[in-house]
Amino acid sequence: MKIISGSIRHGSGATSSACSRPRNQVPLKMKCPILIVISLGCLLSALCYADATTSNRGTNTRSLTNAQQLIAASSTSLTAAQPRFLSRGHTYRAVVGDTLVLPCQVENLGNFVLLWRRGPNVLTASNIMVTRDERVRLIDGYNLEISDLEPQDAGDYVCQISDKINRDQVHTVEILVPPSVRAIPTSGQLQARKGGPITLECKGSGNPVPSIYWTKKSGTGKSPARIGDGPILTLDKLERQQAGVYQCTADNGVGDPVTVDMRLDVLYPPDIQVEKSWIHSGEGFEAKLVCIVYADPVATVSWYQNSFPIQTTDRRIMNTRANRHTLTIRHIQQEDFGNYSCVADNSLGRSRKYMELSGRPGPAEFYSPKWGRSSDSYNLTWKIDSYPPLEEVRLLYRRVLMNDTFQQPGRWHDFILTPEHRPASEPLTHIMSYTIKHLHPGAYYEAIVQAKNRYGWNEVSDIFQFIVASNSMDIAPEDAEVVASSKSRSNSGAFSSLQNAIPHCLLLRGALLLAFGLRNSQFERLRFGLG
C-alpha cells in the first residue's frame, strides 16, 4: 500500500489535470474514478516491467559470464604451443644382423599419443609395445630400436602424432645383405669331352645385387687371373689343360666377397710325355725310364722292350706316383740296352712313346760363354757323360759371315781328339777344355762335338755359337789351330763321315742363328764398314 500510495502520490500530478476543475467550473464526479483505475493499471505495468527488467538483467549477467569464460578458454587453447618434430625423416642403410635406431623426438607432445607404424601395423602406442616382435623396443623416449636386422625389415617406418592433423615422420630402412653364391649344379662337378664346349654357371644374391666374376685355380700360390665376368662362363674347344677347379666369386661391397668352387673334368684319350727320350747308362749301373701320362679317365700303363711286354722282376721294377710312371732297371746288363716304350690305355683311346737306353756317351754340353775375351782366340769347354771311358772326341768348328740380310757359313775344321785318362772319382762326367787360336776379331763361329766309347758314337751335340772379341786392328784370315792338353790329329775322313749328320742340326738351328746374328749385327757392320 506504501508503494502503491507513493505511486499515487507520485502520480497525483498526472491526474490532477483531469480531476481538478477550474475554480470557475463545476467538478466532474463521473470521470475521476476512471482515471484512477487507469493510473493504477499503469503503475502496476510499470512495477511488472521493473521486476522483469531486474530478472533479465541477472540472467544476462550470468550468460555473459559463461560466454566470456568460453572465449577465454578458446583463446587459451588457440595460443597454446602445438606439438612438433625435432627429428627429421631419413633413409637408413644397415647390414643384416646389425642393430638400428630410428629417432622420433617430439616437442610439446602434451596429452597427445605418439604412434610407431609400419604399413598398416601399429608397433607402439605411447610407451606401450603393440608388436610381439621382441627385437623391437623403445629407447631414450620414443626412439625405435630394431636389433638383429633381417632382410624383411626393409621398408618405411612412420612416427605419428595422434592429433587432428595426424602429423607424421617417415624413415626408410634399406637392409644391406652380404653376397652369397651357389654353383649350378649344386654339386659343382662338371664333365666334358676334349674338343667340345662346356658352360659353367653360378647364381649370386645379396643387396645390392653382387657382381660375379670367374677365376681358375693355378696351384702355384699366385693370385689367379680373372677369366670371365657374369654368372655364365663358356669354354669352347676344350683342351686337357683346361681341366681343374674354377671359382665363381660374388662381390657387392658388403662384407667380404664369397666364392664357390666348381671342378671341371675334361675327358680325353691318353697323352704321354717322356722325361728323356735317350737315357745313358752303363753295365752294372742303374737307369730310370719315366713316362708322364695325362688321361681322363685314368689310363692303365704298361712297359715294352723292343715290342715285348716287360714283367716285373727283382731287377726291373715298375712304380706309379700320380701320373708319373717309372721303370727302374738295376744292375744293367748288355741285353738291357735297346728301345723301350710305355703304352697308356683308357676308354677313349691308346697312346705310346718310345725311349732308348744306351751305353753310348751322352751328348756334349757346352759351358763356355758366348762372348770371347781374346781378339784372336777362344776357349771352348764342354762335358760328356759316359760310364765307359771315352775313346775319341770329334771337334768341328767354322766361321759364319753374317749381316742383316744374309749369312754365309765357312768350311768346317775337323779335329779328332784323344781324351786324357779320367779320374776314378769321376766315373761318369768327362770335362774337356780347348783353346782355338788365330781367330778373326769380332767374327762369329759355331762348333759341334761328338764322342765315342766302346758302345759307339753318340749323337752330334747341339750347335754352339760364340763371338770372338773385336779390336781396331784386323788381321788376315788364317787357318785356326787347336791347342789342347790332349793329343790331336787332323782327320778329313772323319769329317766326311760326319758331314751327313751335321746338316740336320744346322737346319734345326737356322732360325736361332739368324736371330743371334740380327742382335749382334753391329760387329759385322764394323767389319764391313757399315757402322
Coordinates of C-alpha atoms in Angstrom, one line a residue:
M1 CA 0.0 0.0 0.0
K2 CA 3.0 2.2 0.6
I3 CA 4.3 1.6 -2.8
I4 CA 1.0 2.0 -4.3
S5 CA 0.4 5.1 -2.2
G6 CA 3.7 6.5 -3.1
S7 CA 2.9 5.8 -6.7
I8 CA -0.4 7.5 -6.3
R9 CA 1.2 10.4 -4.7
H10 CA 3.8 10.4 -7.3
G11 CA 1.2 10.1 -10.0
S12 CA -1.2 12.7 -8.5
G13 CA 0.4 15.3 -10.6
A14 CA -0.5 13.4 -13.7
T15 CA -4.1 13.1 -12.7
S16 CA -4.7 16.4 -11.3
S17 CA -5.2 18.0 -14.6
A18 CA -8.0 15.6 -15.3
C19 CA -9.6 15.6 -11.9
S20 CA -9.2 19.2 -11.0
R21 CA -11.5 21.6 -12.4
P22 CA -11.2 25.2 -12.7
R23 CA -12.4 27.2 -9.9
N24 CA -15.0 28.7 -12.1
Q25 CA -16.1 25.2 -13.4
V26 CA -18.4 22.6 -11.8
P27 CA -16.5 19.3 -10.7
L28 CA -17.0 16.3 -12.9
K29 CA -17.5 13.5 -10.5
M30 CA -18.0 10.7 -13.1
K31 CA -14.6 11.0 -14.8
C32 CA -12.2 10.8 -11.8
P33 CA -12.7 7.2 -10.7
I34 CA -11.9 6.0 -14.3
L35 CA -8.8 8.0 -14.3
I36 CA -7.7 6.4 -11.0
V37 CA -8.2 3.0 -12.4
I38 CA -6.1 3.8 -15.4
S39 CA -3.4 5.2 -13.3
L40 CA -3.3 2.1 -11.1
G41 CA -3.0 -0.1 -14.2
C42 CA -0.2 2.0 -15.5
L43 CA 1.5 1.8 -12.1
L44 CA 1.1 -2.0 -12.0
S45 CA 2.6 -2.3 -15.5
A46 CA 5.5 -0.2 -14.6
L47 CA 6.1 -2.4 -11.5
C48 CA 5.9 -5.6 -13.6
Y49 CA 8.3 -4.1 -16.1
A50 CA 10.8 -3.2 -13.4
D51 CA 10.7 -6.7 -11.9
A52 CA 11.1 -8.2 -15.4
T53 CA 13.9 -5.9 -16.1
T54 CA 15.7 -6.8 -12.9
S55 CA 15.3 -10.6 -13.5
N56 CA 16.5 -10.3 -17.1
R57 CA 19.5 -8.3 -16.0
G58 CA 20.6 -11.1 -13.7
T59 CA 20.1 -13.8 -16.4
N60 CA 22.0 -11.7 -19.0
T61 CA 24.8 -11.2 -16.5
R62 CA 25.2 -14.9 -15.9
S63 CA 25.2 -15.7 -19.7
L64 CA 27.8 -13.0 -20.3
T65 CA 30.0 -14.6 -17.7
N66 CA 29.7 -18.0 -19.3
A67 CA 30.5 -16.7 -22.8
Q68 CA 33.5 -14.8 -21.5
Q69 CA 34.8 -18.0 -19.9
L70 CA 34.4 -19.9 -23.2
I71 CA 36.1 -17.2 -25.2
A72 CA 38.9 -17.1 -22.7
A73 CA 39.2 -20.9 -22.8
S74 CA 39.2 -20.8 -26.6
S75 CA 41.8 -18.0 -26.6
T76 CA 43.9 -20.0 -24.2
S77 CA 43.6 -23.1 -26.4
L78 CA 44.5 -21.2 -29.6
T79 CA 47.5 -19.6 -28.0
A80 CA 49.0 -22.8 -26.5
A81 CA 52.1 -24.3 -28.4
Q82 CA 51.4 -27.2 -30.9
P83 CA 53.5 -30.4 -30.9
R84 CA 56.2 -30.6 -33.5
F85 CA 59.0 -33.0 -34.5
L86 CA 62.6 -32.2 -33.6
S87 CA 64.0 -35.1 -35.6
R88 CA 63.8 -35.5 -39.4
G89 CA 62.9 -38.3 -41.7
H90 CA 65.9 -40.1 -43.2
T91 CA 66.9 -43.1 -45.3
Y92 CA 69.0 -45.6 -43.3
R93 CA 71.2 -48.4 -44.7
A94 CA 72.2 -51.2 -42.3
V95 CA 73.7 -54.6 -42.7
V96 CA 71.7 -57.6 -41.9
G97 CA 72.3 -58.7 -38.3
D98 CA 73.1 -55.2 -37.1
T99 CA 71.1 -53.0 -34.7
L100 CA 69.4 -49.9 -36.0
V101 CA 67.8 -46.9 -34.0
L102 CA 65.1 -44.8 -35.7
P103 CA 64.8 -41.4 -34.0
C104 CA 61.5 -39.8 -33.1
Q105 CA 61.8 -36.7 -31.0
V106 CA 58.7 -34.5 -30.4
E107 CA 58.4 -31.2 -28.6
N108 CA 55.1 -30.1 -26.8
L109 CA 53.6 -33.5 -27.1
G110 CA 51.2 -32.7 -24.2
N111 CA 48.4 -35.3 -23.9
F112 CA 48.7 -36.5 -27.4
V113 CA 49.7 -40.1 -28.1
L114 CA 52.8 -41.0 -30.2
L115 CA 52.5 -44.0 -32.5
W116 CA 55.0 -46.0 -34.5
R117 CA 53.6 -47.7 -37.6
R118 CA 54.9 -49.9 -40.4
G119 CA 52.4 -50.0 -43.1
P120 CA 49.0 -50.8 -41.5
N121 CA 50.6 -52.4 -38.5
V122 CA 51.0 -50.4 -35.2
L123 CA 54.3 -51.2 -33.5
T124 CA 54.0 -48.9 -30.4
A125 CA 51.4 -46.6 -28.9
S126 CA 52.9 -44.1 -26.4
N127 CA 55.1 -46.3 -24.2
I128 CA 53.1 -49.5 -24.9
M129 CA 54.6 -52.2 -27.1
V130 CA 51.9 -53.4 -29.5
T131 CA 54.1 -55.6 -31.7
R132 CA 55.1 -59.0 -30.5
D133 CA 58.5 -58.9 -32.2
E134 CA 61.0 -59.0 -29.3
R135 CA 63.6 -57.4 -31.5
V136 CA 61.7 -54.1 -31.4
R137 CA 61.7 -51.7 -28.4
L138 CA 61.7 -48.0 -27.5
I139 CA 64.8 -46.4 -26.1
D140 CA 65.6 -42.9 -24.9
G141 CA 62.0 -41.8 -25.1
Y142 CA 60.3 -42.7 -28.4
N143 CA 63.3 -43.8 -30.5
L144 CA 62.6 -47.1 -32.1
E145 CA 65.4 -49.8 -31.9
I146 CA 65.4 -52.8 -34.1
S147 CA 68.1 -55.5 -33.3
D148 CA 69.3 -58.5 -35.4
L149 CA 68.1 -56.9 -38.6
E150 CA 66.6 -59.2 -41.2
P151 CA 66.1 -58.6 -44.9
Q152 CA 62.3 -58.4 -44.4
D153 CA 62.8 -55.5 -42.0
A154 CA 63.3 -53.2 -45.0
G155 CA 60.6 -50.6 -45.7
D156 CA 59.0 -47.4 -44.3
Y157 CA 58.6 -46.7 -40.6
V158 CA 56.2 -43.9 -39.5
C159 CA 56.3 -42.0 -36.3
Q160 CA 52.9 -40.3 -35.9
I161 CA 51.3 -37.8 -33.5
S162 CA 47.6 -38.6 -32.8
D163 CA 46.2 -35.1 -33.2
K164 CA 43.6 -34.0 -35.7
I165 CA 46.2 -33.4 -38.3
N166 CA 47.9 -36.7 -37.7
R167 CA 51.4 -35.3 -38.2
D168 CA 54.0 -38.0 -39.1
Q169 CA 57.6 -38.5 -39.8
V170 CA 58.8 -41.3 -42.2
H171 CA 62.1 -43.2 -42.0
T172 CA 63.0 -45.5 -44.9
V173 CA 65.1 -48.6 -44.0
E174 CA 67.2 -50.4 -46.5
I175 CA 68.8 -53.7 -45.4
L176 CA 72.2 -54.4 -46.9
V177 CA 72.8 -58.2 -47.4
P178 CA 76.3 -59.6 -47.9
P179 CA 76.7 -61.6 -51.1
S180 CA 76.1 -65.3 -51.3
V181 CA 76.7 -67.6 -54.3
R182 CA 75.9 -71.1 -55.3
A183 CA 77.0 -73.4 -58.1
I184 CA 74.7 -74.8 -60.8
P185 CA 74.5 -77.7 -60.4
T186 CA 74.9 -77.6 -56.7
S187 CA 77.4 -80.5 -56.7
G188 CA 79.9 -78.3 -58.5
Q189 CA 81.1 -81.2 -60.6
L190 CA 81.2 -81.0 -64.5
Q191 CA 82.5 -83.3 -67.2
A192 CA 83.1 -82.7 -70.9
R193 CA 84.9 -84.3 -73.8
K194 CA 88.1 -82.8 -75.2
G195 CA 87.4 -80.6 -78.1
G196 CA 83.8 -79.9 -77.1
P197 CA 82.2 -76.9 -75.3
I198 CA 81.2 -76.5 -71.7
T199 CA 79.2 -73.9 -69.8
L200 CA 79.8 -73.2 -66.1
E201 CA 77.1 -71.3 -64.2
C202 CA 76.6 -69.9 -60.7
K203 CA 74.0 -67.7 -59.1
G204 CA 74.7 -64.8 -56.7
S205 CA 72.4 -62.9 -54.4
G206 CA 72.6 -60.1 -51.9
N207 CA 71.7 -56.4 -51.6
P208 CA 72.9 -54.6 -53.6
V209 CA 72.9 -57.2 -56.4
P210 CA 76.5 -58.6 -56.4
S211 CA 78.8 -58.6 -59.4
I212 CA 80.1 -62.0 -60.4
Y213 CA 83.5 -63.0 -62.0
W214 CA 85.4 -66.2 -62.7
T215 CA 89.0 -67.3 -62.0
K216 CA 90.8 -70.7 -62.2
K217 CA 93.0 -72.1 -59.5
S218 CA 96.6 -72.4 -60.7
G219 CA 98.1 -74.3 -57.8
T220 CA 101.2 -72.1 -57.9
G221 CA 100.1 -69.9 -55.0
K222 CA 99.8 -66.9 -57.2
S223 CA 96.7 -64.8 -57.4
P224 CA 94.5 -66.3 -60.2
A225 CA 93.7 -64.0 -63.2
R226 CA 90.1 -63.1 -64.0
I227 CA 88.9 -65.1 -67.0
G228 CA 85.3 -64.1 -67.2
D229 CA 82.5 -61.9 -65.9
G230 CA 78.9 -62.6 -65.2
P231 CA 77.1 -65.7 -64.0
I232 CA 77.9 -67.8 -67.1
L233 CA 81.3 -68.9 -68.3
T234 CA 81.5 -70.7 -71.7
L235 CA 84.6 -72.6 -72.8
D236 CA 84.9 -73.7 -76.4
K237 CA 87.0 -76.5 -77.8
L238 CA 88.2 -77.8 -74.5
E239 CA 91.8 -78.9 -74.1
R240 CA 93.0 -81.2 -71.3
Q241 CA 94.9 -78.3 -69.7
Q242 CA 91.6 -76.6 -69.1
A243 CA 90.5 -79.2 -66.6
G244 CA 90.7 -78.1 -63.0
V245 CA 88.9 -76.0 -60.3
Y246 CA 87.1 -72.9 -61.4
Q247 CA 86.0 -70.3 -58.9
C248 CA 82.9 -68.2 -59.1
T249 CA 83.1 -65.1 -56.9
A250 CA 80.3 -62.7 -55.9
D251 CA 81.0 -59.2 -54.5
N252 CA 78.7 -56.3 -53.7
G253 CA 80.8 -54.3 -51.3
V254 CA 79.0 -55.5 -48.2
G255 CA 81.4 -57.7 -46.2
D256 CA 83.9 -59.9 -47.9
P257 CA 83.5 -61.5 -51.4
V258 CA 82.3 -65.1 -51.4
T259 CA 83.5 -67.9 -53.7
V260 CA 82.2 -71.2 -54.8
D261 CA 84.4 -73.9 -56.4
M262 CA 83.4 -75.9 -59.5
R263 CA 85.5 -78.8 -60.7
L264 CA 85.7 -79.4 -64.4
D265 CA 87.0 -82.8 -65.7
V266 CA 87.9 -82.9 -69.3
L267 CA 87.7 -86.5 -70.7
Y268 CA 90.3 -87.3 -73.3
P269 CA 92.5 -90.2 -74.5
P270 CA 96.0 -90.7 -73.0
D271 CA 98.6 -88.1 -73.7
I272 CA 102.2 -89.2 -72.9
Q273 CA 105.3 -87.2 -72.3
V274 CA 108.7 -88.8 -71.7
E275 CA 111.2 -87.3 -69.3
K276 CA 114.1 -88.3 -71.6
S277 CA 113.9 -89.9 -74.9
W278 CA 117.5 -91.1 -74.7
I279 CA 118.9 -92.5 -71.4
H280 CA 122.6 -93.1 -70.9
S281 CA 123.9 -95.8 -68.5
G282 CA 126.5 -98.5 -68.2
E283 CA 126.7 -102.1 -67.3
G284 CA 126.4 -102.7 -63.6
F285 CA 124.7 -99.3 -63.1
E286 CA 121.1 -98.3 -62.8
A287 CA 118.7 -96.5 -65.2
K288 CA 115.3 -94.9 -64.7
L289 CA 112.8 -94.5 -67.6
V290 CA 110.0 -92.1 -66.9
C291 CA 106.7 -91.6 -68.7
I292 CA 104.3 -88.9 -67.6
V293 CA 100.7 -89.9 -68.6
Y294 CA 97.8 -87.5 -68.8
A295 CA 94.4 -89.2 -69.3
D296 CA 90.8 -88.9 -68.1
P297 CA 89.5 -91.5 -67.4
V298 CA 92.7 -92.7 -65.7
A299 CA 94.8 -94.8 -68.0
T300 CA 96.5 -98.1 -67.4
V301 CA 100.2 -98.1 -68.3
S302 CA 102.3 -101.0 -69.5
W303 CA 106.0 -101.2 -70.5
Y304 CA 107.7 -102.8 -73.5
Q305 CA 111.2 -103.6 -74.6
N306 CA 111.6 -104.0 -78.4
S307 CA 107.8 -104.6 -78.6
F308 CA 107.8 -107.3 -76.0
P309 CA 105.9 -106.7 -72.7
I310 CA 108.0 -106.3 -69.6
Q311 CA 107.3 -108.3 -66.5
T312 CA 108.2 -107.0 -63.0
T313 CA 111.4 -108.8 -61.7
D314 CA 113.9 -108.1 -58.9
R315 CA 115.9 -106.1 -61.5
R316 CA 113.1 -104.4 -63.3
I317 CA 110.7 -102.5 -61.1
M318 CA 107.6 -100.5 -62.2
N319 CA 106.0 -97.9 -59.9
T320 CA 103.5 -95.1 -60.2
R321 CA 103.1 -91.8 -58.4
A322 CA 100.2 -89.8 -59.6
N323 CA 100.6 -89.6 -63.3
R324 CA 104.3 -90.3 -63.2
H325 CA 105.2 -93.9 -64.3
T326 CA 108.8 -95.1 -63.8
L327 CA 110.6 -98.2 -65.0
T328 CA 113.8 -98.8 -62.9
I329 CA 116.4 -101.2 -64.2
R330 CA 119.0 -102.2 -61.7
H331 CA 122.4 -103.8 -62.4
I332 CA 122.2 -103.2 -66.1
Q333 CA 123.4 -105.9 -68.4
Q334 CA 124.3 -105.9 -72.1
E335 CA 120.9 -107.2 -73.1
D336 CA 119.1 -104.3 -71.2
F337 CA 120.3 -101.8 -73.8
G338 CA 117.8 -101.1 -76.6
N339 CA 114.4 -99.5 -77.3
Y340 CA 111.7 -99.2 -74.7
S341 CA 108.1 -97.9 -74.9
C342 CA 105.3 -97.1 -72.5
V343 CA 101.8 -97.6 -73.6
A344 CA 98.7 -96.0 -72.0
D345 CA 95.1 -97.1 -72.5
N346 CA 91.7 -95.8 -71.4
S347 CA 88.2 -96.0 -72.7
L348 CA 88.8 -93.2 -75.1
G349 CA 92.0 -94.4 -76.8
R350 CA 95.6 -95.5 -76.6
S351 CA 99.0 -93.7 -76.8
R352 CA 102.6 -94.9 -77.0
K353 CA 106.0 -93.2 -76.5
Y354 CA 109.5 -94.5 -77.2
M355 CA 112.8 -94.2 -75.3
E356 CA 116.3 -95.6 -75.8
L357 CA 118.5 -97.0 -73.1
S358 CA 122.1 -96.9 -74.4
G359 CA 125.6 -97.3 -73.2
R360 CA 126.9 -94.8 -75.8
P361 CA 128.1 -91.4 -74.5
G362 CA 125.6 -88.7 -73.7
P363 CA 125.5 -85.5 -75.9
A364 CA 128.2 -82.9 -75.2
E365 CA 127.0 -79.8 -73.3
F366 CA 129.0 -76.6 -73.7
Y367 CA 129.8 -74.3 -70.7
S368 CA 131.8 -71.6 -72.4
P369 CA 130.4 -68.0 -72.5
K370 CA 129.0 -66.7 -75.8
W371 CA 131.5 -63.8 -75.8
G372 CA 135.2 -64.4 -76.0
R373 CA 137.7 -62.3 -74.1
S374 CA 140.6 -62.5 -76.6
S375 CA 140.6 -61.0 -80.1
D376 CA 142.3 -63.9 -81.8
S377 CA 141.5 -67.0 -79.7
Y378 CA 138.6 -68.6 -77.8
N379 CA 138.5 -71.2 -75.0
L380 CA 135.9 -73.9 -75.6
T381 CA 134.7 -76.0 -72.7
W382 CA 132.2 -78.9 -72.6
K383 CA 131.2 -82.0 -70.7
I384 CA 130.2 -85.5 -71.8
D385 CA 128.6 -88.2 -69.7
S386 CA 129.9 -91.7 -70.3
Y387 CA 130.2 -94.7 -68.0
P388 CA 132.8 -96.4 -70.1
P389 CA 135.9 -94.4 -70.9
L390 CA 135.8 -92.1 -73.9
E391 CA 137.9 -93.4 -76.8
E392 CA 137.7 -90.4 -79.2
V393 CA 136.2 -86.9 -79.4
R394 CA 135.5 -85.0 -82.6
L395 CA 135.5 -81.2 -82.6
L396 CA 134.2 -79.3 -85.6
Y397 CA 134.0 -75.5 -85.9
R398 CA 133.7 -72.9 -88.6
R399 CA 133.3 -69.2 -89.2
V400 CA 129.9 -67.7 -90.2
L401 CA 129.8 -64.5 -92.2
M402 CA 126.6 -62.7 -91.2
N403 CA 124.9 -59.3 -91.5
D404 CA 121.3 -58.0 -91.6
T405 CA 120.5 -59.6 -94.9
F406 CA 122.4 -62.8 -95.3
Q407 CA 124.6 -65.4 -93.6
Q408 CA 127.3 -67.4 -95.2
P409 CA 128.9 -70.3 -93.3
G410 CA 132.5 -71.2 -94.0
R411 CA 134.1 -74.6 -94.2
W412 CA 134.3 -76.9 -91.3
H413 CA 137.5 -77.5 -89.5
D414 CA 137.5 -81.1 -88.2
F415 CA 139.8 -82.5 -85.4
I416 CA 139.7 -85.8 -83.6
L417 CA 141.0 -85.5 -80.0
T418 CA 142.2 -88.3 -77.7
P419 CA 140.8 -87.6 -74.2
E420 CA 143.1 -87.9 -71.2
H421 CA 142.5 -90.6 -68.6
R422 CA 139.5 -90.0 -66.4
P423 CA 140.0 -89.9 -62.6
A424 CA 138.4 -92.8 -60.7
S425 CA 136.5 -90.2 -58.6
E426 CA 134.6 -89.2 -61.7
P427 CA 133.1 -92.3 -63.2
L428 CA 130.5 -90.6 -65.4
T429 CA 131.3 -87.0 -66.4
H430 CA 134.2 -86.1 -68.7
I431 CA 135.0 -82.4 -68.8
M432 CA 137.2 -81.1 -71.7
S433 CA 138.6 -77.7 -72.5
Y434 CA 140.3 -76.5 -75.7
T435 CA 141.6 -73.1 -76.9
I436 CA 141.2 -72.3 -80.5
K437 CA 143.8 -69.7 -81.7
H438 CA 144.3 -67.4 -84.7
L439 CA 140.6 -66.5 -85.0
H440 CA 139.2 -63.3 -86.6
P441 CA 138.4 -60.4 -84.2
G442 CA 134.7 -59.8 -83.9
A443 CA 133.8 -62.8 -86.0
Y444 CA 131.0 -65.3 -85.4
Y445 CA 131.9 -69.0 -85.0
E446 CA 130.0 -72.2 -84.3
A447 CA 131.1 -75.6 -83.1
I448 CA 129.8 -79.1 -82.6
V449 CA 131.2 -82.1 -80.6
Q450 CA 130.8 -85.9 -80.9
A451 CA 132.2 -88.6 -78.7
K452 CA 132.8 -92.3 -78.9
N453 CA 133.1 -95.1 -76.3
R454 CA 133.1 -98.9 -76.6
Y455 CA 129.3 -98.9 -77.4
G456 CA 129.7 -96.4 -80.3
W457 CA 129.4 -92.8 -81.2
N458 CA 126.9 -90.5 -79.5
E459 CA 124.5 -88.1 -81.2
V460 CA 126.1 -84.9 -82.6
S461 CA 125.8 -82.1 -80.0
D462 CA 123.7 -79.0 -80.4
I463 CA 125.4 -76.2 -82.4
F464 CA 127.3 -73.9 -80.0
Q465 CA 127.8 -70.3 -81.3
F466 CA 130.4 -67.9 -80.0
I467 CA 131.9 -64.5 -80.9
V468 CA 135.5 -63.5 -80.8
A469 CA 136.3 -60.3 -79.1
S470 CA 136.9 -57.4 -81.5
N471 CA 139.6 -54.7 -81.8
S472 CA 140.5 -51.8 -84.0
M473 CA 143.1 -53.8 -86.0
D474 CA 142.0 -56.5 -88.4
I475 CA 144.2 -59.5 -89.3
A476 CA 144.4 -61.6 -92.4
P477 CA 142.4 -64.8 -92.4
E478 CA 144.4 -67.8 -91.3
D479 CA 143.5 -71.4 -90.5
A480 CA 142.9 -71.8 -86.8
E481 CA 144.8 -74.1 -84.6
V482 CA 143.6 -76.2 -81.7
V483 CA 145.6 -76.0 -78.6
A484 CA 144.7 -78.7 -76.1
S485 CA 146.2 -80.7 -73.3
S486 CA 145.3 -83.9 -75.2
K487 CA 146.7 -85.2 -78.4
S488 CA 145.1 -84.0 -81.7
R489 CA 145.3 -85.1 -85.3
S490 CA 143.6 -84.0 -88.5
N491 CA 141.1 -86.4 -89.9
S492 CA 139.4 -85.3 -93.1
G493 CA 137.9 -88.8 -93.5
A494 CA 136.2 -88.5 -90.2
F495 CA 134.8 -85.2 -91.3
S496 CA 133.4 -86.8 -94.4
S497 CA 131.6 -89.5 -92.4
L498 CA 130.2 -86.9 -90.0
Q499 CA 129.1 -84.4 -92.6
N500 CA 125.8 -86.2 -93.3
A501 CA 124.7 -85.8 -89.7
I502 CA 125.6 -82.1 -89.4
P503 CA 123.1 -80.5 -91.8
H504 CA 120.2 -81.8 -89.8
C505 CA 121.4 -80.0 -86.7
L506 CA 122.1 -76.9 -88.8
L507 CA 118.6 -76.8 -90.2
L508 CA 117.1 -77.1 -86.8
R509 CA 119.1 -74.1 -85.5
G510 CA 118.9 -71.9 -88.5
A511 CA 116.2 -69.6 -87.0
L512 CA 118.2 -69.3 -83.8
L513 CA 121.4 -68.4 -85.7
L514 CA 119.6 -65.7 -87.7
A515 CA 118.1 -64.1 -84.6
F516 CA 121.5 -64.3 -82.9
G517 CA 123.1 -62.6 -85.9
L518 CA 120.5 -59.8 -86.1
R519 CA 121.0 -58.9 -82.4
N520 CA 124.8 -58.7 -82.8
S521 CA 125.0 -57.3 -86.3
Q522 CA 126.9 -54.2 -85.2
F523 CA 130.1 -56.3 -85.1
E524 CA 129.8 -57.3 -88.7
R525 CA 128.7 -53.8 -89.6
L526 CA 132.1 -52.6 -88.3
R527 CA 133.9 -55.3 -90.2
F528 CA 132.1 -54.5 -93.4
G529 CA 132.5 -50.7 -92.9
L530 CA 128.7 -50.2 -92.4
G531 CA 128.8 -48.8 -88.9

